[in-house]
Amino acid sequence: MSVNEAHSQVCVSTPDSTGVFRLRRPRIAVIDDDQCIVSVVRRTLSTQYDVYSHTDGSSAVQWLVGLEAEAAPDLVLCDLSLGPANGVDVYDGASALTPRLRERIAFLTGGACSERDGEFLAAHAEMIVHKPFTPYSLREWVRSTLERLSR
């Protein structure tokens, strides 16, 4: 693979406010109430992506829906078990107000969940990252998911 091909797999071309297309790194948002998971994801992905993080589901929804379309993350990695506002609540809140996010919210999960959450995950099986994950498997999952979403 050439340097240009590798660069084009990581960067996306988007118009700025003047209409000029510029390369930018894809944006990944991480929403998890476990600061250790946030740190691991940030360290794993920050060499290739711009990574933003939130440790509270409610504030994350407010942040996501308040972003201009061109500033929205290309992918959101959201813990399913966040506490008061779990991953399904984040998905429902953010995607209702910003439909573009509907296909871009993925779920980090260790598998233990309620019946409601289990049914939700079954309907969104392609957007699940199972804990524990390795840095390699996370990078590969993010790469292939971003590639699929860009088609």
Short mmCIF file of C-alpha atoms in Angstrom, two decimals:
data_model
loop_
_atom_site.label_atom_id
_atom_site.label_comp_id
_atom_site.label_asym_id
_atom_site.label_seq_id
_atom_site.Cartn_x
_atom_site.Cartn_y
_atom_site.Cartn_z
CA MET A 1 0.00 0.00 0.00
CA SER A 2 1.36 3.40 -0.95
CA VAL A 3 1.68 6.30 1.48
CA ASN A 4 -1.13 8.12 -0.35
CA GLU A 5 -3.45 5.10 -0.07
CA ALA A 6 -2.71 4.74 3.63
CA HIS A 7 -3.29 8.46 4.19
CA SER A 8 -6.61 8.39 2.32
CA GLN A 9 -7.81 5.51 4.49
CA VAL A 10 -7.22 7.56 7.64
CA CYS A 11 -8.16 11.07 6.48
CA VAL A 12 -11.36 12.33 4.93
CA SER A 13 -11.81 15.27 2.63
CA THR A 14 -14.43 17.78 3.74
CA PRO A 15 -15.26 21.29 2.63
CA ASP A 16 -14.48 24.11 5.03
CA SER A 17 -16.65 27.22 5.45
CA THR A 18 -15.29 28.62 2.18
CA GLY A 19 -16.14 25.46 0.23
CA VAL A 20 -12.50 24.41 -0.14
CA PHE A 21 -11.92 20.71 0.47
CA ARG A 22 -9.26 19.91 3.06
CA LEU A 23 -8.03 16.66 4.52
CA ARG A 24 -8.85 16.07 8.15
CA ARG A 25 -8.46 13.16 10.50
CA PRO A 26 -11.67 11.29 11.34
CA ARG A 27 -13.23 12.24 14.68
CA ILE A 28 -14.05 9.59 17.26
CA ALA A 29 -16.12 10.34 20.37
CA VAL A 30 -15.78 8.03 23.38
CA ILE A 31 -18.53 8.00 26.00
CA ASP A 32 -17.77 5.84 29.02
CA ASP A 33 -18.06 6.42 32.75
CA ASP A 34 -14.93 4.33 33.35
CA GLN A 35 -11.97 6.70 32.99
CA CYS A 36 -9.63 3.72 32.47
CA ILE A 37 -11.58 2.64 29.37
CA VAL A 38 -11.59 6.23 28.09
CA SER A 39 -7.82 6.41 28.55
CA VAL A 40 -7.20 3.08 26.82
CA VAL A 41 -9.41 4.01 23.86
CA ARG A 42 -7.81 7.45 23.61
CA ARG A 43 -4.26 6.01 23.66
CA THR A 44 -5.20 3.31 21.16
CA LEU A 45 -6.86 5.58 18.62
CA SER A 46 -5.25 9.00 19.01
CA THR A 47 -2.36 8.29 16.62
CA GLN A 48 -4.82 8.02 13.71
CA TYR A 49 -7.93 9.88 14.84
CA ASP A 50 -9.01 12.97 16.75
CA VAL A 51 -10.52 11.53 19.93
CA TYR A 52 -13.03 13.35 22.15
CA SER A 53 -14.37 11.92 25.38
CA HIS A 54 -17.22 12.26 27.86
CA THR A 55 -17.80 10.33 31.06
CA ASP A 56 -21.49 11.19 31.41
CA GLY A 57 -24.21 10.15 28.97
CA SER A 58 -26.45 13.19 29.48
CA SER A 59 -23.70 15.73 28.88
CA ALA A 60 -22.50 13.69 25.89
CA VAL A 61 -25.96 13.90 24.28
CA GLN A 62 -26.02 17.68 24.80
CA TRP A 63 -22.54 17.95 23.28
CA LEU A 64 -23.39 15.73 20.29
CA VAL A 65 -26.62 17.51 19.36
CA GLY A 66 -25.02 20.92 19.83
CA LEU A 67 -22.31 20.31 17.23
CA GLU A 68 -22.53 21.70 13.74
CA ALA A 69 -22.78 18.93 11.11
CA GLU A 70 -19.19 19.46 9.93
CA ALA A 71 -17.89 19.11 13.51
CA ALA A 72 -19.86 15.95 14.35
CA PRO A 73 -17.86 12.81 15.09
CA ASP A 74 -17.47 10.25 12.35
CA LEU A 75 -17.98 7.52 14.95
CA VAL A 76 -19.20 7.44 18.55
CA LEU A 77 -18.07 4.63 20.87
CA CYS A 78 -20.54 4.56 23.74
CA ASP A 79 -20.55 2.33 26.80
CA LEU A 80 -23.84 0.48 27.08
CA SER A 81 -23.84 0.67 30.91
CA LEU A 82 -23.30 4.34 31.68
CA GLY A 83 -25.40 4.68 34.79
CA PRO A 84 -28.49 6.88 34.73
CA ALA A 85 -28.33 7.55 30.96
CA ASN A 86 -27.18 4.28 29.40
CA GLY A 87 -26.00 3.73 25.84
CA VAL A 88 -29.51 3.16 24.51
CA ASP A 89 -30.60 6.48 26.04
CA VAL A 90 -27.61 8.22 24.44
CA TYR A 91 -28.49 6.64 21.10
CA ASP A 92 -32.16 7.60 21.38
CA GLY A 93 -31.44 11.17 22.48
CA ALA A 94 -28.65 11.96 20.04
CA SER A 95 -30.09 10.24 16.98
CA ALA A 96 -33.57 11.74 17.48
CA LEU A 97 -32.11 15.24 17.30
CA THR A 98 -29.26 14.46 14.90
CA PRO A 99 -30.36 11.64 12.56
CA ARG A 100 -26.90 11.44 10.94
CA LEU A 101 -25.62 9.92 14.18
CA ARG A 102 -28.09 7.01 14.03
CA GLU A 103 -25.67 4.84 12.03
CA ARG A 104 -22.54 6.21 13.69
CA ILE A 105 -23.10 5.25 17.33
CA ALA A 106 -21.43 2.00 18.36
CA PHE A 107 -21.59 0.31 21.74
CA LEU A 108 -18.86 -0.85 24.06
CA THR A 109 -20.23 -3.69 26.16
CA GLY A 110 -19.11 -6.45 28.47
CA GLY A 111 -22.24 -8.42 27.70
CA ALA A 112 -24.25 -8.07 30.91
CA CYS A 113 -27.36 -6.09 30.12
CA SER A 114 -31.09 -5.87 30.62
CA GLU A 115 -33.57 -7.56 28.30
CA ARG A 116 -34.30 -4.18 26.67
CA ASP A 117 -30.60 -3.57 26.07
CA GLY A 118 -30.11 -7.11 24.76
CA GLU A 119 -32.89 -6.66 22.21
CA PHE A 120 -31.44 -3.31 21.19
CA LEU A 121 -27.97 -4.80 20.72
CA ALA A 122 -29.37 -7.66 18.68
CA ALA A 123 -30.86 -5.10 16.30
CA HIS A 124 -27.52 -3.24 16.08
CA ALA A 125 -25.13 -6.21 16.05
CA GLU A 126 -22.71 -4.67 13.53
CA MET A 127 -22.12 -1.73 15.89
CA ILE A 128 -20.84 -3.58 18.96
CA VAL A 129 -17.33 -3.64 20.38
CA HIS A 130 -17.10 -6.36 22.99
CA LYS A 131 -15.10 -5.79 26.16
CA PRO A 132 -12.45 -6.79 26.78
CA PHE A 133 -10.89 -5.75 23.51
CA THR A 134 -7.27 -5.52 22.46
CA PRO A 135 -5.78 -2.33 21.03
CA TYR A 136 -5.31 -4.13 17.72
CA SER A 137 -8.90 -5.40 17.55
CA LEU A 138 -10.27 -1.96 18.45
CA ARG A 139 -8.16 -0.22 15.79
CA GLU A 140 -9.22 -2.77 13.16
CA TRP A 141 -12.89 -2.54 14.14
CA VAL A 142 -12.82 1.28 13.95
CA ARG A 143 -10.97 1.25 10.62
CA SER A 144 -13.35 -1.21 8.98
CA THR A 145 -16.43 0.50 10.42
CA LEU A 146 -15.35 3.94 9.19
CA GLU A 147 -14.61 2.42 5.79
CA ARG A 148 -18.07 0.81 5.68
CA LEU A 149 -19.78 4.05 6.77
CA SER A 150 -17.98 6.08 4.10
CA ARG A 151 -19.41 4.01 1.24
#
